mmCIF file of C-alpha atoms and ligand atoms in Angstrom:
data_model
loop_
_atom_site.group_PDB
_atom_site.id
_atom_site.type_symbol
_atom_site.label_atom_id
_atom_site.label_comp_id
_atom_site.label_asym_id
_atom_site.label_seq_id
_atom_site.Cartn_x
_atom_site.Cartn_y
_atom_site.Cartn_z
ATOM 1 C CA MET A 1 0.000 0.000 0.000
ATOM 2 C CA GLN A 2 1.459 3.317 -1.132
ATOM 3 C CA LEU A 3 -0.004 6.802 -1.034
ATOM 4 C CA ASP A 4 0.555 9.090 -4.007
ATOM 5 C CA PRO A 5 0.632 12.577 -2.427
ATOM 6 C CA THR A 6 -0.128 14.284 -5.737
ATOM 7 C CA SER A 7 -3.383 12.460 -6.386
ATOM 8 C CA GLY A 8 -4.190 11.643 -2.763
ATOM 9 C CA TRP A 9 -5.047 8.049 -3.718
ATOM 10 C CA CYS A 10 -3.491 4.931 -2.167
ATOM 11 C CA HIS A 11 -2.227 2.262 -4.531
ATOM 12 C CA GLY A 12 -2.588 -1.401 -3.626
ATOM 13 C CA ILE A 13 -6.136 -1.112 -2.248
ATOM 14 C CA ARG A 14 -9.592 -1.017 -3.850
ATOM 15 C CA HIS A 15 -10.916 2.270 -5.237
ATOM 16 C CA CYS A 16 -14.632 2.983 -5.204
ATOM 17 C CA PRO A 17 -14.894 6.719 -6.011
ATOM 18 C CA SER A 18 -17.636 8.683 -4.249
ATOM 19 C CA PRO A 19 -19.108 11.895 -5.646
ATOM 20 C CA ASN A 20 -19.693 13.087 -2.076
ATOM 21 C CA CYS A 21 -16.637 15.288 -1.630
ATOM 22 C CA ASN A 22 -15.319 18.742 -2.404
ATOM 23 C CA VAL A 23 -12.344 21.035 -1.947
ATOM 24 C CA ARG A 24 -10.586 21.391 1.414
ATOM 25 C CA PRO A 25 -10.817 25.119 2.214
ATOM 26 C CA GLN A 26 -7.301 25.310 3.658
ATOM 27 C CA GLY A 27 -5.810 22.207 2.075
ATOM 28 C CA GLU A 28 -4.936 21.073 5.589
ATOM 29 C CA ILE A 29 -4.841 17.424 6.779
ATOM 30 C CA SER A 30 -4.247 17.321 10.515
ATOM 31 C CA LEU A 31 -6.846 15.009 12.089
ATOM 32 C CA LEU A 32 -7.764 11.338 11.668
ATOM 33 C CA VAL A 33 -11.323 10.352 12.598
ATOM 34 C CA ILE A 34 -12.297 6.721 13.265
ATOM 35 C CA HIS A 35 -15.912 5.620 12.659
ATOM 36 C CA ASN A 36 -17.909 2.436 12.433
ATOM 37 C CA ILE A 37 -20.664 1.583 9.990
ATOM 38 C CA SER A 38 -22.546 -1.483 8.790
ATOM 39 C CA LEU A 39 -25.532 -1.683 6.441
ATOM 40 C CA PRO A 40 -28.006 -2.881 7.354
ATOM 41 C CA PRO A 41 -26.782 -2.251 10.932
ATOM 42 C CA GLY A 42 -25.074 -5.360 12.298
ATOM 43 C CA GLN A 43 -24.780 -7.077 8.904
ATOM 44 C CA PHE A 44 -21.358 -7.357 7.319
ATOM 45 C CA GLY A 45 -19.987 -7.887 3.820
ATOM 46 C CA THR A 46 -23.209 -6.750 2.126
ATOM 47 C CA GLY A 47 -21.626 -4.202 -0.226
ATOM 48 C CA LYS A 48 -24.211 -1.674 0.936
ATOM 49 C CA VAL A 49 -21.720 0.709 2.559
ATOM 50 C CA GLN A 50 -20.064 1.058 -0.832
ATOM 51 C CA ALA A 51 -23.486 1.647 -2.402
ATOM 52 C CA PHE A 52 -24.337 4.230 0.280
ATOM 53 C CA PHE A 53 -21.166 6.231 -0.325
ATOM 54 C CA GLN A 54 -21.857 6.176 -4.075
ATOM 55 C CA ASN A 55 -25.500 7.289 -3.682
ATOM 56 C CA ARG A 56 -26.682 3.901 -5.009
ATOM 57 C CA LEU A 57 -28.521 2.683 -1.901
ATOM 58 C CA VAL A 58 -32.092 1.589 -2.764
ATOM 59 C CA ALA A 59 -34.564 2.907 -0.189
ATOM 60 C CA GLU A 60 -37.046 0.071 -0.772
ATOM 61 C CA GLU A 61 -34.520 -2.692 -0.065
ATOM 62 C CA HIS A 62 -34.574 -2.348 3.716
ATOM 63 C CA PRO A 63 -36.524 -0.223 6.212
ATOM 64 C CA TYR A 64 -33.277 1.268 7.529
ATOM 65 C CA PHE A 65 -32.183 2.291 4.039
ATOM 66 C CA ALA A 66 -35.374 4.306 3.588
ATOM 67 C CA GLY A 67 -34.188 6.739 6.251
ATOM 68 C CA ILE A 68 -30.680 7.265 4.883
ATOM 69 C CA ALA A 69 -30.816 6.644 1.127
ATOM 70 C CA THR A 70 -30.998 10.337 0.234
ATOM 71 C CA LEU A 71 -28.110 11.389 2.489
ATOM 72 C CA GLN A 72 -24.916 12.350 0.717
ATOM 73 C CA VAL A 73 -22.031 11.110 2.803
ATOM 74 C CA SER A 74 -18.640 9.501 2.368
ATOM 75 C CA ALA A 75 -15.428 8.637 4.137
ATOM 76 C CA HIS A 76 -11.954 8.431 2.705
ATOM 77 C CA PHE A 77 -11.543 4.753 3.638
ATOM 78 C CA LEU A 78 -13.525 1.670 4.689
ATOM 79 C CA ILE A 79 -11.940 -1.334 6.394
ATOM 80 C CA GLU A 80 -14.122 -4.431 6.135
ATOM 81 C CA ARG A 81 -14.201 -7.336 8.608
ATOM 82 C CA ASP A 82 -11.564 -9.266 6.632
ATOM 83 C CA GLY A 83 -9.214 -6.277 6.658
ATOM 84 C CA ALA A 84 -9.822 -5.278 3.023
ATOM 85 C CA ILE A 85 -9.377 -1.531 2.562
ATOM 86 C CA THR A 86 -11.396 0.519 0.070
ATOM 87 C CA GLN A 87 -10.766 4.185 -0.724
ATOM 88 C CA PHE A 88 -13.702 6.399 -1.734
ATOM 89 C CA VAL A 89 -12.278 9.927 -1.728
ATOM 90 C CA SER A 90 -8.822 11.312 -2.471
ATOM 91 C CA CYS A 91 -7.046 12.397 0.703
ATOM 92 C CA ASN A 92 -6.601 15.781 -0.975
ATOM 93 C CA GLU A 93 -10.358 16.290 -1.023
ATOM 94 C CA ARG A 94 -12.856 16.854 1.771
ATOM 95 C CA ALA A 95 -15.003 13.776 2.423
ATOM 96 C CA TRP A 96 -18.352 14.168 4.201
ATOM 97 C CA HIS A 97 -18.029 11.968 7.299
ATOM 98 C CA ALA A 98 -17.864 14.147 10.399
ATOM 99 C CA GLY A 99 -20.924 16.398 10.058
ATOM 100 C CA GLN A 100 -21.338 19.102 12.661
ATOM 101 C CA SER A 101 -18.219 18.606 14.757
ATOM 102 C CA SER A 102 -15.475 20.266 16.744
ATOM 103 C CA PHE A 103 -11.898 19.342 17.682
ATOM 104 C CA GLY A 104 -9.703 21.526 19.912
ATOM 105 C CA GLY A 105 -12.162 24.396 19.557
ATOM 106 C CA ARG A 106 -12.232 24.190 15.760
ATOM 107 C CA GLU A 107 -15.488 23.411 14.010
ATOM 108 C CA ASN A 108 -16.222 21.551 10.765
ATOM 109 C CA CYS A 109 -13.684 18.766 11.138
ATOM 110 C CA ASN A 110 -14.301 17.575 7.575
ATOM 111 C CA ASP A 111 -12.249 20.581 6.440
ATOM 112 C CA PHE A 112 -9.015 19.265 7.918
ATOM 113 C CA SER A 113 -9.540 15.552 8.622
ATOM 114 C CA LEU A 114 -9.387 12.123 7.040
ATOM 115 C CA GLY A 115 -12.185 9.664 7.854
ATOM 116 C CA ILE A 116 -11.750 5.908 8.240
ATOM 117 C CA GLU A 117 -14.824 3.690 8.611
ATOM 118 C CA LEU A 118 -14.461 0.293 10.261
ATOM 119 C CA GLU A 119 -17.172 -2.127 9.249
ATOM 120 C CA GLY A 120 -18.859 -2.937 12.529
ATOM 121 C CA THR A 121 -21.086 -1.786 15.368
ATOM 122 C CA ASP A 122 -20.478 0.010 18.660
ATOM 123 C CA GLU A 123 -20.815 -3.202 20.684
ATOM 124 C CA GLN A 124 -19.129 -5.958 18.644
ATOM 125 C CA PRO A 125 -15.354 -6.366 18.851
ATOM 126 C CA PHE A 126 -13.540 -5.450 15.651
ATOM 127 C CA THR A 127 -11.438 -8.178 14.027
ATOM 128 C CA ASP A 128 -7.678 -8.682 14.248
ATOM 129 C CA ALA A 129 -7.551 -8.161 10.473
ATOM 130 C CA GLN A 130 -9.218 -4.768 10.905
ATOM 131 C CA TYR A 131 -6.710 -3.627 13.540
ATOM 132 C CA ALA A 132 -3.815 -4.796 11.370
ATOM 133 C CA ALA A 133 -5.200 -2.940 8.335
ATOM 134 C CA LEU A 134 -5.965 0.175 10.400
ATOM 135 C CA VAL A 135 -2.430 0.290 11.787
ATOM 136 C CA ALA A 136 -0.877 -0.219 8.349
ATOM 137 C CA LEU A 137 -3.102 2.430 6.765
ATOM 138 C CA THR A 138 -2.536 4.928 9.573
ATOM 139 C CA ARG A 139 1.233 4.507 9.228
ATOM 140 C CA VAL A 140 1.052 5.179 5.503
ATOM 141 C CA LEU A 141 -1.044 8.282 6.169
ATOM 142 C CA GLN A 142 1.280 9.509 8.930
ATOM 143 C CA ARG A 143 4.272 9.276 6.612
ATOM 144 C CA THR A 144 2.631 11.625 4.102
ATOM 145 C CA TYR A 145 0.788 13.802 6.642
ATOM 146 C CA PRO A 146 3.064 14.133 9.708
ATOM 147 C CA ALA A 147 0.482 16.338 11.462
ATOM 148 C CA LEU A 148 -1.494 13.118 12.139
ATOM 149 C CA THR A 149 0.174 12.545 15.496
ATOM 150 C CA LEU A 150 -1.258 10.124 18.059
ATOM 151 C CA ASP A 151 -3.074 12.910 19.890
ATOM 152 C CA ARG A 152 -4.766 13.881 16.630
ATOM 153 C CA ILE A 153 -6.366 10.481 16.057
ATOM 154 C CA CYS A 154 -9.864 10.449 17.523
ATOM 155 C CA GLY A 155 -13.302 8.903 17.283
ATOM 156 C CA HIS A 156 -16.406 10.397 15.708
ATOM 157 C CA SER A 157 -17.896 10.421 19.225
ATOM 158 C CA ASP A 158 -15.035 12.674 20.378
ATOM 159 C CA ILE A 159 -15.786 15.407 17.855
ATOM 160 C CA ALA A 160 -19.611 15.110 17.858
ATOM 161 C CA PRO A 161 -20.359 13.824 21.377
ATOM 162 C CA THR A 162 -24.029 14.790 21.466
ATOM 163 C CA ARG A 163 -24.830 13.150 18.120
ATOM 164 C CA LYS A 164 -22.491 10.216 17.592
ATOM 165 C CA THR A 165 -21.311 7.152 19.526
ATOM 166 C CA ASP A 166 -18.958 5.531 16.995
ATOM 167 C CA PRO A 167 -16.520 3.835 16.882
ATOM 168 C CA GLY A 168 -18.063 2.791 20.217
ATOM 169 C CA PRO A 169 -16.976 1.079 23.432
ATOM 170 C CA ALA A 170 -15.886 -2.063 21.569
ATOM 171 C CA PHE A 171 -13.115 -0.170 19.812
ATOM 172 C CA ASP A 172 -9.795 -0.870 21.552
ATOM 173 C CA TRP A 173 -8.016 2.514 21.646
ATOM 174 C CA PRO A 174 -5.079 1.251 23.783
ATOM 175 C CA ARG A 175 -4.483 -1.508 21.222
ATOM 176 C CA LEU A 176 -4.367 0.998 18.338
ATOM 177 C CA ARG A 177 -2.114 3.441 20.185
ATOM 178 C CA ALA A 178 0.278 0.722 21.364
ATOM 179 C CA ALA A 179 0.560 -0.699 17.842
ATOM 180 C CA LEU A 180 1.251 2.747 16.373
ATOM 181 C CA MET A 181 3.923 3.449 18.995
ATOM 182 C CA ASP A 182 5.631 0.080 18.396
ATOM 183 C CA LYS A 183 8.377 0.832 15.887
ATOM 184 C CA LYS A 184 8.930 -2.859 15.131
ATOM 185 C CA GLU A 185 5.460 -3.545 13.824
HETATM 186 ZN ZN1 LIG B 201 -19.182 8.165 12.312
#
């Protein structure tokens, strides 16, 4: 996996381009936001997250889809249960994952952040393959964007605490931080 800083796309992973993105107002990338998602909630490997981020979700297919099918959202990356990574938006562009949000007194975190979705729920443990992929991806991102220090990796619930609970209590923050600090890994 290699990140081309000019295009903002990672080579060696799947690409599934989303139209739900636009220009970063300051061109800044200084925050990494971790999320979880599964569609329908609690079901994995359905391909519906990809459809959702490409505005292809069919409202009639599931009662839950009816409520979200018209939303225009995206994240830069999705890590599925088997560790497969898909990129939807160039890192150079602003993906629409954080919504109304604030980090360190600054609002609109989409402007200056990258968003990674882990396929999952708040309550179910994420897989070893997902942690391994998340660590590898984060390291690649940190090499290109050195502002993404450990203290600037957070959860959606940290930047939108009244609206969002993801990645949830099942996400093992100490495990991620320890792996990122371990130079051998
Ligand atoms: Zn989220």
